[in-house]
XYZ file of C-alpha atoms in Angstrom:
660
model
C 0.003 -0.003 -0.004
C 3.055 2.308 -0.235
C 5.101 1.283 -3.300
C 3.496 0.589 -6.635
C 5.408 -0.649 -9.656
C 4.860 -1.507 -13.314
C 7.292 -3.406 -15.497
C 6.570 -3.981 -19.161
C 8.257 -5.459 -22.186
C 6.937 -5.506 -25.735
C 8.427 -6.751 -28.975
C 7.202 -7.282 -32.516
C 7.828 -10.933 -33.209
C 7.880 -11.710 -36.003
C 8.777 -8.293 -37.384
C 6.146 -6.432 -39.391
C 6.619 -6.488 -43.155
C 4.953 -4.764 -46.084
C 5.300 -5.962 -49.663
C 6.568 -3.303 -52.085
C 8.557 -2.930 -55.276
C 11.324 -0.603 -56.443
C 10.096 2.203 -58.677
C 13.036 3.027 -60.988
C 13.696 2.240 -64.644
C 16.478 0.503 -66.559
C 18.399 1.666 -69.632
C 15.392 1.194 -71.904
C 13.073 3.192 -69.669
C 11.211 0.095 -68.517
C 10.333 -0.331 -64.870
C 12.835 -2.424 -62.924
C 10.287 -3.299 -60.270
C 12.253 -5.605 -57.946
C 9.895 -7.004 -55.279
C 10.983 -6.649 -51.647
C 9.599 -6.201 -48.144
C 9.818 -3.096 -45.980
C 10.354 -4.548 -42.485
C 10.246 -3.163 -38.985
C 11.240 -4.774 -35.673
C 10.574 -2.935 -32.425
C 11.470 -3.538 -28.795
C 10.035 -1.536 -25.915
C 10.879 -1.562 -22.186
C 8.899 0.227 -19.493
C 9.279 0.633 -15.753
C 7.466 2.855 -13.296
C 7.816 3.329 -9.535
C 5.220 5.218 -7.502
C 5.946 5.749 -3.795
C 3.283 7.078 -1.438
C 5.681 8.241 1.288
C 2.811 9.208 3.564
C -0.659 10.635 3.234
C 0.705 14.025 2.184
C 3.676 13.225 -0.049
C 4.078 11.116 -3.184
C 6.988 10.741 -5.611
C 7.146 8.821 -8.883
C 9.707 7.833 -11.502
C 9.116 6.421 -14.977
C 11.452 5.191 -17.699
C 10.593 4.037 -21.227
C 12.906 3.001 -24.020
C 11.955 1.998 -27.547
C 14.348 0.740 -30.195
C 13.226 0.118 -33.765
C 15.039 -1.367 -36.742
C 13.691 -0.704 -40.237
C 14.985 -2.117 -43.491
C 14.230 -1.433 -47.185
C 12.997 2.104 -46.595
C 12.182 3.672 -49.953
C 13.535 7.178 -49.221
C 14.143 7.903 -52.938
C 10.382 7.930 -53.600
C 9.834 10.271 -50.643
C 12.342 12.789 -52.037
C 11.143 12.796 -55.634
C 13.521 10.128 -56.937
C 13.042 6.469 -57.820
C 14.683 3.345 -56.413
C 16.262 0.654 -58.574
C 17.407 -2.308 -56.487
C 17.346 -3.230 -52.813
C 20.796 -1.617 -52.508
C 19.257 1.782 -53.377
C 16.906 1.495 -50.407
C 17.931 2.452 -46.872
C 18.037 1.076 -43.340
C 17.403 3.034 -40.151
C 17.820 2.227 -36.441
C 15.979 4.641 -34.155
C 16.132 4.975 -30.373
C 13.672 6.826 -28.136
C 13.871 7.068 -24.358
C 11.825 8.983 -21.811
C 12.520 9.712 -18.132
C 10.073 11.383 -15.754
C 10.513 12.441 -12.104
C 7.636 13.883 -10.171
C 6.441 15.025 -6.760
C 2.930 15.656 -5.413
C 2.538 17.114 -1.961
C -0.159 18.547 0.269
C 1.549 21.426 2.056
C -1.564 22.347 4.063
C -5.282 21.625 4.002
C -5.722 24.229 1.241
C -2.390 24.183 -0.610
C -1.010 21.562 -3.021
C 2.418 21.519 -4.662
C 3.320 19.656 -7.848
C 6.699 19.361 -9.584
C 7.701 17.343 -12.638
C 10.795 16.908 -14.780
C 10.796 15.116 -18.143
C 13.577 14.277 -20.546
C 13.204 12.743 -23.974
C 16.179 11.464 -25.941
C 15.470 10.803 -29.588
C 18.059 9.605 -32.066
C 17.003 8.932 -35.630
C 19.537 6.720 -37.360
C 22.942 5.739 -36.042
C 25.122 2.630 -36.402
C 23.607 0.223 -38.919
C 21.630 2.949 -40.675
C 21.943 4.427 -44.154
C 21.980 3.210 -47.744
C 22.097 -0.556 -48.103
C 24.788 -0.652 -50.785
C 27.755 -0.904 -48.413
C 30.639 1.386 -49.460
C 29.383 1.921 -53.029
C 28.836 5.454 -54.338
C 25.212 6.412 -54.957
C 24.497 7.093 -58.655
C 21.534 9.168 -59.933
C 20.235 9.208 -63.502
C 19.710 12.914 -64.233
C 17.063 12.039 -66.834
C 14.800 9.621 -64.939
C 15.803 10.456 -61.334
C 16.489 6.795 -60.551
C 19.003 5.860 -57.826
C 21.485 3.032 -58.366
C 24.035 1.098 -56.283
C 23.281 2.700 -52.894
C 20.701 4.672 -50.959
C 20.474 7.807 -48.827
C 22.093 8.764 -45.511
C 24.903 7.395 -43.372
C 25.416 6.002 -39.904
C 25.606 9.302 -38.001
C 22.452 9.850 -35.942
C 20.077 12.782 -35.813
C 19.728 13.679 -32.125
C 16.747 15.734 -30.896
C 16.633 15.763 -27.067
C 13.919 17.662 -25.194
C 13.789 18.610 -21.518
C 10.781 20.047 -19.714
C 10.133 21.048 -16.133
C 6.961 22.210 -14.455
C 6.286 23.513 -10.945
C 2.861 24.706 -9.840
C 0.922 25.364 -6.673
C -2.838 24.978 -6.242
C -4.645 26.987 -3.593
C -8.217 26.245 -2.544
C -9.960 29.256 -1.052
C -13.542 30.361 -0.358
C -14.907 33.801 -1.158
C -17.992 34.577 -3.268
C -18.084 30.858 -3.917
C -15.095 28.512 -4.105
C -11.831 29.071 -5.969
C -9.189 26.667 -7.219
C -6.264 28.945 -8.050
C -3.300 27.421 -9.818
C -0.041 29.279 -10.564
C 3.098 27.842 -12.033
C 6.121 27.866 -14.299
C 6.809 25.681 -17.333
C 10.291 25.367 -18.833
C 10.941 23.790 -22.241
C 14.273 23.217 -23.974
C 14.821 21.442 -27.300
C 18.153 20.818 -28.996
C 19.149 19.507 -32.402
C 22.453 17.857 -33.227
C 22.787 16.371 -36.688
C 25.547 16.125 -39.285
C 23.119 14.715 -41.898
C 25.401 12.579 -44.054
C 23.656 12.318 -47.414
C 24.891 8.818 -48.348
C 27.196 6.215 -46.758
C 30.063 7.764 -48.773
C 28.725 11.355 -48.788
C 29.020 11.286 -52.580
C 26.656 11.171 -55.562
C 27.534 10.702 -59.207
C 24.976 12.174 -61.609
C 24.934 10.746 -65.135
C 23.057 11.647 -68.340
C 20.977 8.578 -69.079
C 22.431 5.482 -70.698
C 24.975 5.033 -73.507
C 22.773 2.496 -75.280
C 19.091 3.181 -74.498
C 18.099 -0.102 -76.186
C 20.215 -2.039 -73.689
C 18.273 -2.971 -70.537
C 21.487 -3.073 -68.529
C 21.939 -0.376 -65.888
C 25.562 -1.330 -65.212
C 28.158 1.422 -64.779
C 29.581 0.682 -68.228
C 26.217 1.662 -69.792
C 25.886 4.992 -67.943
C 26.514 8.079 -70.051
C 28.999 10.612 -68.584
C 29.469 13.979 -70.301
C 33.002 15.370 -70.059
C 33.215 18.964 -68.808
C 29.486 19.336 -68.215
C 28.370 21.872 -65.569
C 24.654 21.959 -66.405
C 23.653 19.217 -63.971
C 23.730 16.251 -66.371
C 27.094 14.873 -65.185
C 28.946 15.763 -62.010
C 30.393 14.446 -58.782
C 28.431 15.782 -55.800
C 30.474 15.700 -52.581
C 28.867 16.511 -49.237
C 30.886 17.449 -46.141
C 28.864 17.269 -42.923
C 29.757 19.201 -39.785
C 29.802 17.047 -36.653
C 29.157 18.270 -33.115
C 27.170 21.454 -33.891
C 23.993 22.080 -31.852
C 21.067 24.485 -32.016
C 18.744 25.193 -29.111
C 15.231 26.548 -28.476
C 13.886 27.638 -25.084
C 10.309 28.436 -24.077
C 9.522 29.656 -20.577
C 5.875 29.929 -19.582
C 4.334 31.583 -16.508
C 0.649 31.173 -15.779
C -2.146 31.686 -13.274
C -5.656 30.270 -13.497
C -8.717 30.554 -11.293
C -11.489 27.938 -11.510
C -14.260 29.853 -9.762
C -17.476 28.061 -8.819
C -20.000 30.689 -7.768
C -22.837 28.264 -6.963
C -24.528 25.166 -8.363
C -25.519 27.059 -11.499
C -22.586 29.283 -12.384
C -18.845 28.675 -12.783
C -16.078 30.713 -14.418
C -12.506 30.152 -15.505
C -10.097 33.110 -15.508
C -6.587 32.468 -16.762
C -3.566 34.339 -18.067
C -0.300 33.005 -19.491
C 2.961 34.693 -20.475
C 5.495 32.937 -22.715
C 9.012 33.879 -23.739
C 10.764 32.310 -26.733
C 14.470 32.277 -27.426
C 16.409 30.332 -30.054
C 20.164 30.041 -30.588
C 22.138 28.782 -33.546
C 25.295 26.658 -33.302
C 27.413 29.774 -32.655
C 25.269 30.731 -29.662
C 23.776 33.770 -31.414
C 20.077 34.543 -30.818
C 18.045 34.629 -34.013
C 14.661 34.871 -32.260
C 13.843 36.398 -28.864
C 10.133 37.213 -28.487
C 7.329 36.992 -25.922
C 3.543 37.284 -25.712
C 0.480 37.073 -23.451
C -2.468 34.673 -23.868
C -5.704 34.882 -21.806
C -8.128 31.973 -21.247
C -11.669 32.868 -20.162
C -14.738 30.666 -19.770
C -18.262 30.744 -18.306
C -20.446 27.694 -17.561
C -24.183 27.783 -16.781
C -25.770 24.664 -15.301
C -29.379 25.674 -15.869
C -31.011 23.516 -13.191
C -27.902 22.880 -11.092
C -28.137 19.100 -11.541
C -25.882 18.609 -14.611
C -28.920 17.894 -16.817
C -28.573 20.960 -19.050
C -25.196 22.707 -19.165
C -24.152 25.533 -21.469
C -20.714 27.077 -21.754
C -18.717 29.701 -23.581
C -14.922 29.809 -23.880
C -12.606 32.487 -25.190
C -9.005 31.317 -25.555
C -5.816 32.639 -27.119
C -3.050 30.176 -28.085
C 0.377 31.543 -28.940
C 2.626 29.865 -31.511
C 6.323 29.176 -31.238
C 9.585 29.144 -33.182
C 10.002 25.741 -34.822
C 13.365 24.014 -34.715
C 13.786 24.323 -38.481
C 13.864 28.119 -38.283
C 16.833 27.904 -35.927
C 18.571 25.218 -37.981
C 18.307 27.383 -41.110
C 20.905 29.812 -39.713
C 23.321 27.081 -38.642
C 25.322 24.139 -39.959
C 23.179 21.653 -38.001
C 21.770 19.235 -40.548
C 23.223 21.428 -43.329
C 26.319 19.778 -44.834
C 28.523 21.683 -47.281
C 28.163 20.718 -50.938
C 30.837 20.711 -53.687
C 30.181 19.891 -57.344
C 32.982 18.692 -59.648
C 32.941 18.215 -63.420
C 33.920 15.008 -65.202
C 37.375 14.830 -66.845
C 37.100 11.329 -68.307
C 38.300 7.878 -67.302
C 37.094 5.584 -64.537
C 34.327 7.537 -62.707
C 34.988 5.624 -59.494
C 38.444 7.224 -59.238
C 38.652 10.699 -57.722
C 41.306 11.634 -60.305
C 38.645 11.404 -63.036
C 36.969 14.532 -61.649
C 38.161 18.125 -61.507
C 40.202 19.301 -58.527
C 38.335 22.598 -58.227
C 34.542 22.557 -57.735
C 32.490 24.565 -60.203
C 29.800 25.170 -57.581
C 30.051 25.401 -53.786
C 27.483 25.699 -51.023
C 29.012 26.109 -47.556
C 26.577 26.997 -44.736
C 29.552 28.178 -42.661
C 29.943 30.992 -45.222
C 26.385 31.375 -46.460
C 24.366 31.138 -43.288
C 20.710 31.920 -43.797
C 20.754 34.940 -41.547
C 17.390 36.211 -40.378
C 16.698 39.834 -39.569
C 13.967 39.763 -36.941
C 11.714 42.752 -36.400
C 12.253 43.904 -32.783
C 8.471 44.417 -32.596
C 7.736 40.918 -33.872
C 4.609 39.363 -32.367
C 4.220 35.624 -32.080
C 1.579 34.076 -34.310
C -1.569 33.320 -32.361
C -4.916 31.597 -32.708
C -8.045 33.044 -31.113
C -10.868 30.600 -30.432
C -14.520 31.163 -29.517
C -16.291 27.982 -28.401
C -19.935 27.687 -27.370
C -21.621 24.439 -26.360
C -24.734 22.885 -24.846
C -24.776 19.456 -23.152
C -27.654 17.312 -21.967
C -27.703 14.264 -19.680
C -31.134 12.708 -19.090
C -29.845 10.618 -16.180
C -31.115 7.443 -17.863
C -28.106 6.555 -19.986
C -28.359 9.100 -22.815
C -26.021 12.066 -23.203
C -25.541 14.434 -26.117
C -23.812 17.717 -26.833
C -23.651 20.292 -29.583
C -20.797 22.801 -29.921
C -19.754 25.550 -32.276
C -16.133 26.665 -32.659
C -14.650 29.572 -34.568
C -10.885 30.067 -34.848
C -8.951 32.869 -36.481
C -5.213 33.340 -36.775
C -3.361 36.627 -36.728
C 0.164 37.950 -36.270
C 1.240 35.288 -38.783
C 4.936 35.489 -39.624
C 6.548 35.129 -43.033
C 10.022 35.493 -44.489
C 10.501 38.624 -46.617
C 13.275 38.270 -49.191
C 15.264 41.450 -49.627
C 18.179 42.440 -51.855
C 21.119 40.114 -52.351
C 24.020 40.362 -49.929
C 26.997 41.082 -52.178
C 29.431 39.301 -49.859
C 27.496 36.026 -49.640
C 25.389 36.066 -52.802
C 22.369 35.184 -50.642
C 19.214 37.255 -50.131
C 18.742 39.090 -46.848
C 15.725 37.525 -45.137
C 13.536 39.401 -42.672
C 10.892 37.792 -40.449
C 7.889 40.085 -40.157
C 4.230 39.912 -39.191
C 2.214 40.054 -42.401
C -1.464 41.113 -42.253
C -2.043 39.629 -45.738
C -1.716 36.103 -44.346
C -5.015 34.516 -43.330
C -6.284 31.291 -41.747
C -9.944 30.857 -40.709
C -11.740 27.854 -39.268
C -15.220 27.021 -38.026
C -16.829 23.768 -36.950
C -20.073 22.330 -35.632
C -19.664 19.146 -33.591
C -22.350 16.790 -32.321
C -21.781 13.955 -29.831
C -24.369 11.321 -28.871
C -23.933 8.373 -26.492
C -26.587 5.904 -25.256
C -26.202 3.077 -22.745
C -28.941 0.515 -23.424
C -28.001 -1.658 -20.438
C -24.824 -2.432 -18.428
C -23.570 -4.629 -21.287
C -24.392 -2.613 -24.381
C -23.798 0.984 -25.471
C -23.447 2.884 -28.726
C -22.975 6.425 -29.989
C -21.391 8.682 -32.537
C -19.402 11.851 -33.027
C -19.842 14.014 -36.137
C -18.000 17.192 -37.079
C -18.776 19.522 -39.971
C -16.026 22.082 -40.510
C -14.268 24.438 -42.894
C -10.634 25.593 -42.961
C -9.685 28.360 -45.388
C -6.731 30.665 -45.833
C -3.871 31.703 -48.053
C -1.103 30.363 -45.810
C -0.407 26.765 -44.850
C 2.069 27.725 -42.114
C 1.427 29.061 -38.652
C 4.579 28.940 -36.571
C 7.736 30.977 -37.039
C 9.817 29.038 -39.530
C 6.993 27.548 -41.639
C 7.374 30.174 -44.302
C 5.399 30.678 -47.501
C 6.312 32.049 -50.895
C 4.115 35.144 -50.829
C 6.920 37.622 -49.989
C 9.819 36.027 -51.862
C 9.652 37.844 -55.183
C 9.890 41.566 -54.634
C 8.619 43.705 -57.505
C 7.842 40.911 -60.002
C 4.133 41.816 -59.676
C 3.007 38.220 -59.327
C -0.719 38.564 -58.457
C -2.031 37.117 -55.197
C -4.423 34.725 -56.952
C -1.370 33.083 -58.581
C 1.042 32.912 -55.674
C -1.148 32.781 -52.526
C -4.879 32.564 -53.259
C -7.436 32.319 -50.461
C -9.215 28.964 -50.419
C -9.446 25.575 -48.785
C -6.234 24.622 -46.988
C -4.746 21.121 -47.082
C -6.032 20.187 -43.592
C -9.657 21.050 -44.431
C -12.005 18.140 -43.717
C -15.651 19.042 -44.456
C -17.122 16.103 -42.530
C -15.836 13.522 -40.094
C -18.050 10.844 -38.574
C -17.067 8.205 -35.997
C -19.672 5.732 -34.771
C -18.954 3.447 -31.836
C -20.493 0.293 -30.322
C -19.471 -1.904 -27.372
C -21.074 -5.138 -26.199
C -19.854 -7.088 -23.180
C -20.817 -10.745 -22.741
C -20.020 -12.997 -19.746
C -18.502 -16.145 -21.210
C -17.132 -19.077 -19.222
C -14.765 -17.948 -16.473
C -14.238 -14.542 -18.041
C -15.745 -11.807 -20.165
C -15.813 -11.248 -23.897
C -16.046 -7.718 -25.323
C -17.060 -6.947 -28.894
C -16.550 -3.386 -30.102
C -16.554 -1.534 -33.395
C -15.753 1.856 -34.851
C -17.266 3.150 -38.091
C -15.374 5.974 -39.812
C -16.480 8.329 -42.560
C -14.064 11.085 -43.639
C -14.611 13.812 -46.173
C -12.025 14.052 -48.915
C -9.133 16.460 -48.563
C -8.746 19.389 -51.008
C -5.916 19.855 -53.442
C -4.914 22.570 -55.924
C -3.970 22.588 -59.570
C -0.469 24.041 -59.641
C 2.491 24.301 -61.965
C 6.066 25.285 -61.238
C 7.038 28.554 -62.876
C 10.119 29.246 -64.987
C 13.203 30.354 -63.082
C 13.307 33.861 -61.633
C 16.965 33.539 -60.646
C 17.991 36.133 -63.213
C 15.972 38.693 -61.262
C 17.710 37.777 -58.034
C 14.780 35.886 -56.546
C 14.132 32.333 -55.486
C 14.504 30.261 -58.629
C 10.880 29.242 -59.129
C 7.457 29.576 -57.517
C 4.369 27.420 -57.264
C 1.705 28.923 -59.525
C -1.931 28.280 -58.532
C -3.876 27.932 -61.765
C -7.488 27.808 -60.570
C -7.375 28.984 -56.969
C -6.510 27.093 -53.814
C -8.207 23.838 -52.828
C -10.646 23.843 -55.743
C -10.279 20.083 -56.290
C -11.271 17.274 -53.923
C -10.154 13.735 -53.254
C -13.028 11.286 -52.653
C -14.663 10.627 -49.290
C -13.553 7.440 -47.575
C -15.001 5.087 -44.979
C -13.945 1.960 -43.124
C -14.901 -0.209 -40.141
C -12.619 -1.346 -37.308
C -13.531 -4.272 -35.054
C -12.078 -5.575 -31.801
C -12.748 -8.916 -30.097
C -11.281 -9.192 -26.578
C -11.465 -11.779 -23.811
C -10.337 -11.450 -20.188
C -10.454 -14.030 -17.400
C -9.017 -14.241 -13.871
C -6.212 -16.667 -13.057
C -5.336 -16.076 -9.404
C -6.135 -13.105 -7.184
C -4.993 -10.018 -9.164
C -3.512 -12.100 -11.961
C -5.584 -11.961 -15.174
C -5.093 -13.287 -18.687
C -6.250 -11.499 -21.806
C -6.422 -11.994 -25.565
C -7.246 -9.276 -28.089
C -7.833 -9.281 -31.837
C -7.960 -5.931 -33.649
C -9.152 -5.873 -37.251
C -8.603 -2.583 -39.071
C -10.719 -2.061 -42.223
C -12.790 -5.143 -41.382
C -14.609 -5.225 -44.737
C -11.340 -4.650 -46.628
C -12.661 -1.705 -48.646
C -9.922 -0.923 -51.197
C -10.963 2.694 -51.547
C -8.969 5.192 -53.581
C -8.162 8.072 -51.198
C -5.659 10.192 -53.194
C -3.936 10.307 -56.567
C -1.130 12.031 -58.404
C -1.753 15.783 -58.679
C 1.558 16.906 -60.215
C 1.546 19.712 -62.753
C 4.372 20.345 -65.160
C 7.317 22.668 -64.666
C 7.301 25.568 -67.113
C 10.881 26.244 -68.199
C 10.527 29.194 -70.565
C 8.230 32.064 -71.365
C 7.935 34.004 -68.128
C 8.370 37.753 -68.721
C 10.964 39.653 -66.708
C 8.145 41.609 -65.026
C 5.180 39.349 -64.329
C 2.053 41.119 -65.755
C -1.213 40.634 -63.878
C -2.871 39.062 -66.906
C -0.115 36.506 -67.499
C -1.394 32.948 -67.069
C 0.588 29.733 -66.759
C -1.842 27.062 -67.962
C -2.163 23.826 -66.040
C -0.724 20.814 -67.797
C -0.329 17.435 -66.070
C 3.278 16.504 -65.411
C 2.696 13.121 -67.002
C 0.173 10.475 -67.950
C -0.205 9.422 -64.300
C -2.035 12.642 -63.330
C -5.302 11.839 -61.584
C -4.263 8.210 -61.117
C -2.896 6.230 -58.168
C 0.866 5.673 -58.319
C 1.469 3.601 -55.157
C -0.299 1.604 -52.469
C -0.240 4.754 -50.343
C -3.013 6.221 -52.541
C -5.455 3.660 -51.161
C -6.858 3.006 -47.725
C -4.736 0.517 -45.805
C -6.007 -2.987 -46.545
C -7.522 -5.191 -43.878
C -4.984 -5.554 -41.071
C -5.124 -8.038 -38.203
C -3.290 -7.488 -34.924
C -3.414 -10.147 -32.217
C -2.109 -9.807 -28.690
C -2.248 -11.974 -25.596
C -0.701 -11.770 -22.169
C -1.229 -11.474 -18.449
C -1.982 -8.495 -16.232
C -1.525 -8.085 -12.513
């Protein structure tokens, strides 16, 4: 009755596997299509200790560690390339661990104290990770984008540790009703340490198709190398990662909140929070240092004071943050240097066959993406109004109806200025931009009915709309709207207002649970029915290069507005069959079968939406009546191109074990 413990161990045995095929082409342009299995093995360990020292003091400690090993990861497809053989796929070993310390204490009859410290260690990759071609150089066909001989990344890990701490005090006091006043401090620190080796050898060789296109061989001898080329058809690409560099983000929050119950009918919530944000690059320089306030206010009216009819209204402000990527952009963390060398002739696997001097260099140590931050910068924020009514008839039926409206303001974007003569890079300023918009509303209904102690059912349905001209929200998720200076690109081409990618017009989830005494134990049958509205997408093409004008090389041109097209609605049913029975005292056995997509509906959920890249024809000054027509990038437009375009097929997961 003083010390409580939990010990757990979980492993996937056998490992999970998913049938797939490589996506690249051979010398004749025909699909190589080598079948293989993407596999994943995972091992998880858990332990928790909870010590009730006495009636007033409790401490707890928890540790979790998960290690996963994945093989045959098709990273090429994710990055716009194609895989050829199993060697061009990648392996990755990931490690995640979590540690928590906590204390709960009753200082007096009206004062509680809580303290908690958490640390997460996350390492993506590491020994045993990277391309599966051993020490071979990764080759890329500049014409088809197919990878050969090896895959992406090396064995250096990507480390992303996070530490948080929270201390708060809760004071119970009477006065014009009862108050539960909580005040506290939250500290958050995230770091990023990554060299980001691009391949096991940190080298790519780009080649210009095949010497004999009629020959199906994709051997090195049949790869066409153009001597002296600097146009991107043939070159040696050498990446030099920087090891040991670290960036850091800190968020400190201070808050006070009063849950005020006036009487049986009325209750209020009055809260205020203040957050400070600071980020540092690998040199220790601050590139963001901002702060903001966010109030939280609510009123609840229990009409009859018996929880039968309850209405509420909430006004809340949520402040955004600086994402890690914004800090990394001004550092060498995850940004290796790149050197491109032209081909001289001879054996391409020998370094002497390539030029000594690179014809193009990118070195983040020299060309750091420096951000000029407005000293009056305000953090992006979301303001929410939420009104609801709930009813409980006391006989097993409950329902609620709520309306939510959210608007975003103070959105931040990167403004590209004139080129810095010394670095050849544009000067980037982070500013609040009133042109950026995001708007959301929803109506949500929830119904639940308990027929008897063994059977209940219900549903949740949400109708909503999300519109805007900006997919971002946090500092660092920047758009293209302010990247092109005086080119006069009209808003309806570069950042139209319309349905955003996360818009979901309807979402329905029905639920049912039936419990049946059976033999020495209990069987439970449950089901979930999903119906999801299709996501929007836009018809876009990539513009010709604007590099000659000193701007970002291209931009995404919206042809017919934003989100004017829709993927189809989808639906599926999940079922669970579970059985529990006692063994001895607190020892129980269980078995559980989960069936996802029970009816195995092979529904098409998405398809290829790629538009072509326009390479010529853009005037130096973009006139408002200039139109880039939409043309599909290929014959696969509007068609599925992988298993990922469909709902996941019927999946069975079985588990059994003992609990105590």
